[in-house]
């Protein structure tokens, strides 16, 4: 029975690792300014988490936990490093700590928006992306060889779809 439980936890951990690795890696690279060091720090963080074996059931809290754990592991790495080229200066570490939460929110928000945009039909997505790039309805219609009413319909339907998809994430 314990073996089955351990396999379930391991499976959950591997799934979360696969889902979150790229996002966590970019987050760590922004802190450490080195892809190689970021990968090492992520491995250290997962090892620490695995020894604690937290519950992998509450995904929103787990994501916050992972970002916080990665931030702390990265900052510990910076503090422990004897290399003068890394961020030893306390002012940089202070600024880093202040901006981490905002960057975490930005990463998550962009991922959610991109995921929602990917769920639009190809034509609706193309129209919506043109609108996001600042084009007017008339320009979009001309560029895509469709009517202005079709552009308006795509934008309206896309806005409704995105609101519906993103509403659960707005506090």
Short mmCIF file of N, CA and C in Angstrom, two decimals:
data_model
loop_
_atom_site.label_atom_id
_atom_site.label_comp_id
_atom_site.label_asym_id
_atom_site.label_seq_id
_atom_site.Cartn_x
_atom_site.Cartn_y
_atom_site.Cartn_z
N UNK A 1 0.83 -1.19 0.00
CA UNK A 1 0.00 0.00 0.00
C UNK A 1 0.87 1.26 0.00
N UNK A 2 1.89 1.31 0.86
CA UNK A 2 2.80 2.47 0.88
C UNK A 2 3.52 2.61 -0.45
N UNK A 3 3.82 1.48 -1.07
CA UNK A 3 4.50 1.51 -2.36
C UNK A 3 3.59 2.14 -3.42
N UNK A 4 2.30 1.77 -3.41
CA UNK A 4 1.34 2.37 -4.35
C UNK A 4 1.23 3.87 -4.13
N UNK A 5 1.18 4.28 -2.87
CA UNK A 5 1.09 5.69 -2.52
C UNK A 5 2.34 6.42 -3.01
N UNK A 6 3.50 5.82 -2.78
CA UNK A 6 4.76 6.42 -3.21
C UNK A 6 4.80 6.56 -4.73
N UNK A 7 4.32 5.54 -5.46
CA UNK A 7 4.28 5.60 -6.92
C UNK A 7 3.33 6.70 -7.39
N UNK A 8 2.21 6.86 -6.70
CA UNK A 8 1.25 7.92 -7.05
C UNK A 8 1.85 9.29 -6.84
N UNK A 9 2.54 9.48 -5.74
CA UNK A 9 3.19 10.77 -5.46
C UNK A 9 4.28 11.04 -6.49
N UNK A 10 5.05 10.00 -6.80
CA UNK A 10 6.13 10.16 -7.79
C UNK A 10 5.55 10.52 -9.16
N UNK A 11 4.46 9.87 -9.54
CA UNK A 11 3.81 10.16 -10.81
C UNK A 11 3.30 11.59 -10.86
N UNK A 12 2.68 12.03 -9.77
CA UNK A 12 2.19 13.42 -9.69
C UNK A 12 3.36 14.40 -9.77
N UNK A 13 4.42 14.10 -9.07
CA UNK A 13 5.59 14.99 -9.07
C UNK A 13 6.20 15.08 -10.46
N UNK A 14 6.29 13.94 -11.16
CA UNK A 14 6.85 13.95 -12.51
C UNK A 14 5.98 14.75 -13.47
N UNK A 15 4.67 14.63 -13.32
CA UNK A 15 3.74 15.37 -14.19
C UNK A 15 3.90 16.87 -13.96
N UNK A 16 3.93 17.26 -12.70
CA UNK A 16 4.08 18.69 -12.37
C UNK A 16 5.43 19.20 -12.84
N UNK A 17 6.47 18.39 -12.67
CA UNK A 17 7.81 18.77 -13.12
C UNK A 17 7.78 19.03 -14.63
N UNK A 18 7.16 18.13 -15.38
CA UNK A 18 7.08 18.29 -16.84
C UNK A 18 6.30 19.53 -17.23
N UNK A 19 5.19 19.78 -16.55
CA UNK A 19 4.35 20.93 -16.87
C UNK A 19 5.02 22.26 -16.52
N UNK A 20 5.77 22.29 -15.44
CA UNK A 20 6.29 23.55 -14.92
C UNK A 20 7.75 23.83 -15.27
N UNK A 21 8.48 22.84 -15.80
CA UNK A 21 9.92 22.97 -15.95
C UNK A 21 10.32 24.20 -16.76
N UNK A 22 9.75 24.38 -17.94
CA UNK A 22 10.16 25.48 -18.81
C UNK A 22 9.90 26.83 -18.15
N UNK A 23 8.72 26.99 -17.57
CA UNK A 23 8.38 28.25 -16.91
C UNK A 23 9.32 28.52 -15.74
N UNK A 24 9.57 27.48 -14.94
CA UNK A 24 10.48 27.64 -13.80
C UNK A 24 11.91 27.94 -14.27
N UNK A 25 12.30 27.31 -15.37
CA UNK A 25 13.65 27.52 -15.89
C UNK A 25 13.83 28.99 -16.30
N UNK A 26 12.87 29.55 -17.04
CA UNK A 26 12.98 30.95 -17.44
C UNK A 26 12.95 31.88 -16.23
N UNK A 27 12.14 31.51 -15.26
CA UNK A 27 12.08 32.30 -14.02
C UNK A 27 13.45 32.29 -13.34
N UNK A 28 14.08 31.13 -13.26
CA UNK A 28 15.40 31.01 -12.62
C UNK A 28 16.47 31.73 -13.44
N UNK A 29 16.38 31.66 -14.76
CA UNK A 29 17.36 32.34 -15.61
C UNK A 29 17.30 33.85 -15.39
N UNK A 30 16.09 34.37 -15.21
CA UNK A 30 15.96 35.82 -14.96
C UNK A 30 16.62 36.20 -13.65
N UNK A 31 16.62 35.30 -12.69
CA UNK A 31 17.25 35.59 -11.40
C UNK A 31 18.76 35.43 -11.50
N UNK A 32 19.19 34.31 -12.08
CA UNK A 32 20.60 33.91 -12.02
C UNK A 32 21.43 34.34 -13.24
N UNK A 33 20.76 34.71 -14.32
CA UNK A 33 21.43 35.15 -15.55
C UNK A 33 22.32 34.07 -16.16
N UNK A 34 22.01 32.81 -15.88
CA UNK A 34 22.78 31.70 -16.44
C UNK A 34 21.88 30.48 -16.56
N UNK A 35 21.77 29.97 -17.78
CA UNK A 35 20.92 28.80 -18.01
C UNK A 35 21.44 27.58 -17.25
N UNK A 36 22.74 27.38 -17.28
CA UNK A 36 23.34 26.22 -16.62
C UNK A 36 23.11 26.25 -15.11
N UNK A 37 23.36 27.39 -14.51
CA UNK A 37 23.15 27.53 -13.06
C UNK A 37 21.67 27.40 -12.74
N UNK A 38 20.81 27.97 -13.59
CA UNK A 38 19.36 27.87 -13.38
C UNK A 38 18.92 26.41 -13.36
N UNK A 39 19.43 25.61 -14.29
CA UNK A 39 19.07 24.19 -14.32
C UNK A 39 19.53 23.48 -13.05
N UNK A 40 20.73 23.79 -12.59
CA UNK A 40 21.24 23.19 -11.35
C UNK A 40 20.38 23.58 -10.15
N UNK A 41 20.01 24.84 -10.08
CA UNK A 41 19.20 25.33 -8.96
C UNK A 41 17.82 24.68 -8.98
N UNK A 42 17.25 24.50 -10.17
CA UNK A 42 15.94 23.82 -10.27
C UNK A 42 16.06 22.39 -9.76
N UNK A 43 17.14 21.71 -10.13
CA UNK A 43 17.34 20.34 -9.65
C UNK A 43 17.47 20.32 -8.13
N UNK A 44 18.22 21.26 -7.58
CA UNK A 44 18.36 21.35 -6.11
C UNK A 44 17.01 21.57 -5.45
N UNK A 45 16.23 22.47 -6.03
CA UNK A 45 14.91 22.76 -5.47
C UNK A 45 14.03 21.50 -5.48
N UNK A 46 14.01 20.78 -6.61
CA UNK A 46 13.16 19.57 -6.69
C UNK A 46 13.63 18.52 -5.69
N UNK A 47 14.93 18.41 -5.50
CA UNK A 47 15.45 17.45 -4.53
C UNK A 47 14.97 17.80 -3.12
N UNK A 48 15.04 19.08 -2.77
CA UNK A 48 14.56 19.52 -1.46
C UNK A 48 13.06 19.25 -1.31
N UNK A 49 12.31 19.57 -2.36
CA UNK A 49 10.85 19.35 -2.31
C UNK A 49 10.55 17.87 -2.18
N UNK A 50 11.26 17.05 -2.94
CA UNK A 50 10.99 15.61 -2.92
C UNK A 50 11.25 15.02 -1.53
N UNK A 51 12.26 15.52 -0.84
CA UNK A 51 12.53 14.99 0.50
C UNK A 51 11.44 15.39 1.48
N UNK A 52 10.78 16.53 1.22
CA UNK A 52 9.66 16.95 2.07
C UNK A 52 8.35 16.28 1.66
N UNK A 53 8.25 15.88 0.40
CA UNK A 53 7.05 15.24 -0.18
C UNK A 53 5.76 15.98 0.16
N UNK A 54 5.62 17.20 -0.36
CA UNK A 54 4.36 17.92 -0.12
C UNK A 54 3.22 17.29 -0.91
N UNK A 55 2.02 17.66 -0.58
CA UNK A 55 0.85 17.18 -1.32
C UNK A 55 0.84 17.86 -2.68
N UNK A 56 0.58 17.09 -3.74
CA UNK A 56 0.54 17.65 -5.08
C UNK A 56 -0.90 17.81 -5.56
N UNK A 57 -1.84 17.93 -4.64
CA UNK A 57 -3.24 17.98 -5.02
C UNK A 57 -3.72 19.39 -5.30
N UNK A 58 -3.29 20.37 -4.54
CA UNK A 58 -3.78 21.74 -4.71
C UNK A 58 -2.85 22.49 -5.65
N UNK A 59 -3.15 22.45 -6.94
CA UNK A 59 -2.26 22.97 -7.96
C UNK A 59 -1.98 24.47 -7.85
N UNK A 60 -2.99 25.34 -7.65
CA UNK A 60 -2.66 26.76 -7.55
C UNK A 60 -1.70 27.07 -6.40
N UNK A 61 -1.92 26.45 -5.24
CA UNK A 61 -1.01 26.68 -4.12
C UNK A 61 0.35 26.06 -4.41
N UNK A 62 0.36 24.93 -5.10
CA UNK A 62 1.61 24.27 -5.41
C UNK A 62 2.46 25.14 -6.34
N UNK A 63 1.84 25.78 -7.34
CA UNK A 63 2.61 26.64 -8.24
C UNK A 63 3.26 27.78 -7.46
N UNK A 64 2.51 28.40 -6.57
CA UNK A 64 3.08 29.47 -5.75
C UNK A 64 4.22 28.93 -4.89
N UNK A 65 4.00 27.75 -4.33
CA UNK A 65 5.02 27.09 -3.51
C UNK A 65 6.29 26.85 -4.33
N UNK A 66 6.13 26.37 -5.57
CA UNK A 66 7.28 26.09 -6.43
C UNK A 66 8.05 27.37 -6.76
N UNK A 67 7.32 28.44 -7.11
CA UNK A 67 7.99 29.70 -7.40
C UNK A 67 8.73 30.22 -6.17
N UNK A 68 8.10 30.13 -5.02
CA UNK A 68 8.73 30.61 -3.78
C UNK A 68 9.97 29.76 -3.46
N UNK A 69 9.83 28.44 -3.61
CA UNK A 69 10.96 27.54 -3.33
C UNK A 69 12.11 27.82 -4.30
N UNK A 70 11.78 28.03 -5.58
CA UNK A 70 12.82 28.31 -6.57
C UNK A 70 13.49 29.65 -6.27
N UNK A 71 12.71 30.64 -5.94
CA UNK A 71 13.26 31.96 -5.59
C UNK A 71 14.22 31.83 -4.42
N UNK A 72 13.79 31.14 -3.37
CA UNK A 72 14.63 30.98 -2.18
C UNK A 72 15.90 30.19 -2.49
N UNK A 73 15.76 29.13 -3.27
CA UNK A 73 16.93 28.31 -3.64
C UNK A 73 17.90 29.14 -4.47
N UNK A 74 17.38 29.93 -5.41
CA UNK A 74 18.24 30.78 -6.24
C UNK A 74 18.95 31.83 -5.40
N UNK A 75 18.21 32.47 -4.51
CA UNK A 75 18.84 33.49 -3.65
C UNK A 75 19.88 32.87 -2.73
N UNK A 76 19.61 31.68 -2.21
CA UNK A 76 20.62 30.98 -1.39
C UNK A 76 21.86 30.67 -2.22
N UNK A 77 21.65 30.27 -3.47
CA UNK A 77 22.79 29.99 -4.34
C UNK A 77 23.62 31.27 -4.54
N UNK A 78 22.94 32.38 -4.76
CA UNK A 78 23.65 33.65 -4.95
C UNK A 78 24.44 34.01 -3.70
N UNK A 79 23.81 33.87 -2.54
CA UNK A 79 24.49 34.22 -1.28
C UNK A 79 25.69 33.32 -1.01
N UNK A 80 25.56 32.03 -1.36
CA UNK A 80 26.63 31.07 -1.07
C UNK A 80 27.77 31.13 -2.08
N UNK A 81 27.52 31.70 -3.20
CA UNK A 81 28.53 31.72 -4.26
C UNK A 81 29.67 32.67 -3.88
N UNK A 82 30.88 32.22 -4.09
CA UNK A 82 32.05 33.06 -3.81
C UNK A 82 32.46 33.88 -5.01
N UNK A 83 31.81 33.66 -6.13
CA UNK A 83 32.17 34.37 -7.35
C UNK A 83 31.73 35.82 -7.28
N UNK A 84 32.64 36.72 -7.54
CA UNK A 84 32.33 38.14 -7.47
C UNK A 84 31.36 38.58 -8.56
N UNK A 85 31.31 37.84 -9.66
CA UNK A 85 30.46 38.23 -10.77
C UNK A 85 28.98 37.95 -10.53
N UNK A 86 28.66 37.16 -9.51
CA UNK A 86 27.25 36.90 -9.21
C UNK A 86 26.73 37.99 -8.29
N UNK A 87 25.45 38.02 -8.07
CA UNK A 87 24.78 39.12 -7.39
C UNK A 87 25.00 39.11 -5.89
N UNK A 88 26.23 39.43 -5.44
CA UNK A 88 26.54 39.45 -4.02
C UNK A 88 26.03 40.73 -3.37
N UNK A 89 26.01 41.78 -4.12
CA UNK A 89 25.61 43.08 -3.60
C UNK A 89 24.19 43.02 -3.03
N UNK A 90 24.02 43.41 -1.80
CA UNK A 90 22.71 43.34 -1.13
C UNK A 90 21.64 44.19 -1.80
N UNK A 91 22.02 45.26 -2.44
CA UNK A 91 21.04 46.10 -3.12
C UNK A 91 20.38 45.33 -4.25
N UNK A 92 21.17 44.57 -5.01
CA UNK A 92 20.62 43.78 -6.10
C UNK A 92 19.70 42.69 -5.57
N UNK A 93 20.11 42.05 -4.48
CA UNK A 93 19.27 41.00 -3.89
C UNK A 93 17.96 41.60 -3.39
N UNK A 94 18.03 42.77 -2.79
CA UNK A 94 16.82 43.46 -2.31
C UNK A 94 15.86 43.75 -3.45
N UNK A 95 16.40 44.32 -4.52
CA UNK A 95 15.56 44.63 -5.68
C UNK A 95 14.97 43.35 -6.27
N UNK A 96 15.77 42.32 -6.29
CA UNK A 96 15.33 41.03 -6.82
C UNK A 96 14.16 40.50 -6.02
N UNK A 97 14.26 40.55 -4.70
CA UNK A 97 13.19 40.06 -3.85
C UNK A 97 11.90 40.85 -4.05
N UNK A 98 12.03 42.16 -4.25
CA UNK A 98 10.85 43.01 -4.44
C UNK A 98 10.14 42.70 -5.76
N UNK A 99 10.90 42.38 -6.79
CA UNK A 99 10.33 42.18 -8.12
C UNK A 99 9.90 40.74 -8.40
N UNK A 100 10.31 39.78 -7.58
CA UNK A 100 10.02 38.38 -7.85
C UNK A 100 8.52 38.08 -7.96
N UNK A 101 7.78 38.57 -7.02
CA UNK A 101 6.35 38.28 -7.00
C UNK A 101 5.67 38.83 -8.25
N UNK A 102 6.01 40.06 -8.63
CA UNK A 102 5.42 40.66 -9.83
C UNK A 102 5.78 39.86 -11.08
N UNK A 103 7.01 39.42 -11.17
CA UNK A 103 7.44 38.64 -12.32
C UNK A 103 6.73 37.29 -12.36
N UNK A 104 6.54 36.68 -11.21
CA UNK A 104 5.84 35.40 -11.13
C UNK A 104 4.42 35.57 -11.66
N UNK A 105 3.74 36.62 -11.22
CA UNK A 105 2.38 36.90 -11.68
C UNK A 105 2.38 37.13 -13.19
N UNK A 106 3.35 37.89 -13.67
CA UNK A 106 3.42 38.18 -15.10
C UNK A 106 3.61 36.90 -15.92
N UNK A 107 4.52 36.01 -15.48
CA UNK A 107 4.73 34.75 -16.18
C UNK A 107 3.46 33.93 -16.24
N UNK A 108 2.81 33.79 -15.11
CA UNK A 108 1.59 32.99 -15.03
C UNK A 108 0.47 33.59 -15.88
N UNK A 109 0.33 34.91 -15.82
CA UNK A 109 -0.72 35.58 -16.58
C UNK A 109 -0.50 35.41 -18.08
N UNK A 110 0.73 35.61 -18.53
CA UNK A 110 1.03 35.44 -19.95
C UNK A 110 0.79 34.00 -20.40
N UNK A 111 1.15 33.05 -19.56
CA UNK A 111 0.92 31.64 -19.90
C UNK A 111 -0.58 31.36 -20.02
N UNK A 112 -1.38 31.90 -19.10
CA UNK A 112 -2.83 31.70 -19.15
C UNK A 112 -3.43 32.34 -20.40
N UNK A 113 -3.01 33.55 -20.71
CA UNK A 113 -3.54 34.25 -21.89
C UNK A 113 -3.15 33.51 -23.16
N UNK A 114 -1.89 33.11 -23.27
CA UNK A 114 -1.46 32.37 -24.46
C UNK A 114 -2.19 31.05 -24.61
N UNK A 115 -2.41 30.38 -23.51
CA UNK A 115 -3.15 29.12 -23.54
C UNK A 115 -4.58 29.36 -24.03
N UNK A 116 -5.22 30.41 -23.53
CA UNK A 116 -6.58 30.74 -23.95
C UNK A 116 -6.61 31.14 -25.43
N UNK A 117 -5.65 31.94 -25.88
CA UNK A 117 -5.59 32.34 -27.29
C UNK A 117 -5.41 31.14 -28.20
N UNK A 118 -4.63 30.16 -27.76
CA UNK A 118 -4.41 28.95 -28.56
C UNK A 118 -5.68 28.14 -28.75
N UNK A 119 -6.67 28.36 -27.91
CA UNK A 119 -7.93 27.63 -28.01
C UNK A 119 -8.91 28.28 -28.98
N UNK A 120 -8.61 29.48 -29.46
CA UNK A 120 -9.45 30.13 -30.46
C UNK A 120 -9.26 29.45 -31.82
N UNK A 121 -10.26 29.60 -32.69
CA UNK A 121 -10.09 29.08 -34.05
C UNK A 121 -8.96 29.86 -34.72
N UNK A 122 -8.39 29.28 -35.77
CA UNK A 122 -7.25 29.94 -36.43
C UNK A 122 -7.62 31.33 -36.94
N UNK A 123 -8.80 31.45 -37.56
CA UNK A 123 -9.19 32.76 -38.10
C UNK A 123 -9.44 33.76 -36.98
N UNK A 124 -10.12 33.35 -35.92
CA UNK A 124 -10.39 34.25 -34.80
C UNK A 124 -9.08 34.66 -34.12
N UNK A 125 -8.18 33.70 -33.98
CA UNK A 125 -6.89 33.99 -33.34
C UNK A 125 -6.10 35.00 -34.17
N UNK A 126 -6.10 34.81 -35.47
CA UNK A 126 -5.35 35.71 -36.35
C UNK A 126 -5.91 37.14 -36.27
N UNK A 127 -7.25 37.25 -36.31
CA UNK A 127 -7.89 38.56 -36.20
C UNK A 127 -7.56 39.19 -34.84
N UNK A 128 -7.66 38.40 -33.78
CA UNK A 128 -7.43 38.92 -32.44
C UNK A 128 -5.97 39.37 -32.26
N UNK A 129 -5.04 38.60 -32.80
CA UNK A 129 -3.63 38.98 -32.70
C UNK A 129 -3.35 40.28 -33.46
N UNK A 130 -4.00 40.44 -34.61
CA UNK A 130 -3.85 41.70 -35.37
C UNK A 130 -4.36 42.88 -34.54
N UNK A 131 -5.49 42.67 -33.86
CA UNK A 131 -6.06 43.72 -33.00
C UNK A 131 -5.10 44.02 -31.84
N UNK A 132 -4.51 42.97 -31.25
CA UNK A 132 -3.54 43.17 -30.17
C UNK A 132 -2.31 43.93 -30.64
N UNK A 133 -2.00 43.79 -31.92
CA UNK A 133 -0.86 44.51 -32.49
C UNK A 133 -1.20 45.95 -32.84
N UNK A 134 -2.41 46.38 -32.49
CA UNK A 134 -2.78 47.78 -32.64
C UNK A 134 -3.47 48.15 -33.94
N UNK A 135 -3.79 47.18 -34.75
CA UNK A 135 -4.44 47.50 -36.02
C UNK A 135 -5.92 47.82 -35.80
N UNK A 136 -6.44 48.67 -36.67
CA UNK A 136 -7.86 49.02 -36.66
C UNK A 136 -8.64 47.93 -37.40
N UNK A 137 -9.94 47.88 -37.13
CA UNK A 137 -10.80 46.87 -37.76
C UNK A 137 -10.68 46.92 -39.29
N UNK A 138 -10.67 48.13 -39.83
CA UNK A 138 -10.62 48.31 -41.28
C UNK A 138 -9.31 47.73 -41.85
N UNK A 139 -8.20 47.98 -41.16
CA UNK A 139 -6.90 47.44 -41.60
C UNK A 139 -6.89 45.92 -41.56
N UNK A 140 -7.43 45.38 -40.48
CA UNK A 140 -7.46 43.91 -40.32
C UNK A 140 -8.29 43.30 -41.45
N UNK A 141 -9.46 43.89 -41.71
CA UNK A 141 -10.34 43.38 -42.76
C UNK A 141 -9.62 43.40 -44.11
N UNK A 142 -8.93 44.48 -44.39
CA UNK A 142 -8.21 44.60 -45.67
C UNK A 142 -7.08 43.58 -45.75
N UNK A 143 -6.27 43.50 -44.69
CA UNK A 143 -5.11 42.59 -44.68
C UNK A 143 -5.53 41.12 -44.81
N UNK A 144 -6.64 40.76 -44.16
CA UNK A 144 -7.06 39.36 -44.15
C UNK A 144 -8.12 39.06 -45.21
N UNK A 145 -8.49 40.09 -45.97
CA UNK A 145 -9.48 39.96 -47.04
C UNK A 145 -10.81 39.39 -46.51
N UNK A 146 -11.29 40.03 -45.44
CA UNK A 146 -12.59 39.67 -44.86
C UNK A 146 -13.36 40.96 -44.59
N UNK A 147 -14.64 40.84 -44.30
CA UNK A 147 -15.45 42.04 -44.06
C UNK A 147 -15.18 42.60 -42.66
N UNK A 148 -15.48 43.88 -42.50
CA UNK A 148 -15.33 44.52 -41.19
C UNK A 148 -16.25 43.85 -40.18
N UNK A 149 -17.45 43.47 -40.62
CA UNK A 149 -18.38 42.78 -39.71
C UNK A 149 -17.81 41.45 -39.22
N UNK A 150 -17.10 40.74 -40.08
CA UNK A 150 -16.46 39.49 -39.67
C UNK A 150 -15.38 39.77 -38.63
N UNK A 151 -14.63 40.83 -38.83
CA UNK A 151 -13.61 41.23 -37.86
C UNK A 151 -14.27 41.54 -36.52
N UNK A 152 -15.35 42.34 -36.55
CA UNK A 152 -16.07 42.69 -35.32
C UNK A 152 -16.60 41.45 -34.62
N UNK A 153 -17.16 40.53 -35.39
CA UNK A 153 -17.70 39.29 -34.82
C UNK A 153 -16.59 38.48 -34.16
N UNK A 154 -15.47 38.33 -34.86
CA UNK A 154 -14.34 37.58 -34.28
C UNK A 154 -13.85 38.22 -32.99
N UNK A 155 -13.72 39.54 -32.99
CA UNK A 155 -13.23 40.25 -31.80
C UNK A 155 -14.22 40.09 -30.65
N UNK A 156 -15.50 40.29 -30.93
CA UNK A 156 -16.53 40.16 -29.89
C UNK A 156 -16.56 38.75 -29.32
N UNK A 157 -16.60 37.75 -30.21
CA UNK A 157 -16.64 36.36 -29.74
C UNK A 157 -15.37 35.97 -28.99
N UNK A 158 -14.24 36.45 -29.48
CA UNK A 158 -12.96 36.15 -28.81
C UNK A 158 -12.91 36.79 -27.43
N UNK A 159 -13.38 38.04 -27.32
CA UNK A 159 -13.41 38.70 -26.01
C UNK A 159 -14.29 37.93 -25.03
N UNK A 160 -15.45 37.49 -25.49
CA UNK A 160 -16.35 36.72 -24.62
C UNK A 160 -15.69 35.40 -24.20
N UNK A 161 -15.06 34.72 -25.15
CA UNK A 161 -14.40 33.45 -24.86
C UNK A 161 -13.26 33.65 -23.86
N UNK A 162 -12.43 34.67 -24.10
CA UNK A 162 -11.29 34.93 -23.21
C UNK A 162 -11.75 35.33 -21.82
N UNK A 163 -12.81 36.15 -21.74
CA UNK A 163 -13.36 36.51 -20.43
C UNK A 163 -13.79 35.26 -19.68
N UNK A 164 -14.50 34.39 -20.37
CA UNK A 164 -14.99 33.15 -19.75
C UNK A 164 -13.82 32.27 -19.28
N UNK A 165 -12.79 32.16 -20.11
CA UNK A 165 -11.64 31.32 -19.78
C UNK A 165 -10.79 31.90 -18.65
N UNK A 166 -10.65 33.21 -18.63
CA UNK A 166 -9.73 33.85 -17.69
C UNK A 166 -10.40 34.32 -16.40
N UNK A 167 -11.73 34.39 -16.39
CA UNK A 167 -12.46 34.87 -15.21
C UNK A 167 -12.10 34.11 -13.93
N UNK A 168 -11.96 32.78 -13.96
CA UNK A 168 -11.62 32.07 -12.72
C UNK A 168 -10.27 32.49 -12.11
N UNK A 169 -9.41 33.11 -12.91
CA UNK A 169 -8.08 33.48 -12.42
C UNK A 169 -8.02 34.92 -11.92
N UNK A 170 -9.10 35.66 -12.08
CA UNK A 170 -9.15 37.04 -11.62
C UNK A 170 -9.70 37.06 -10.21
N UNK A 171 -8.98 37.73 -9.32
CA UNK A 171 -9.44 37.74 -7.92
C UNK A 171 -10.30 38.93 -7.63
#
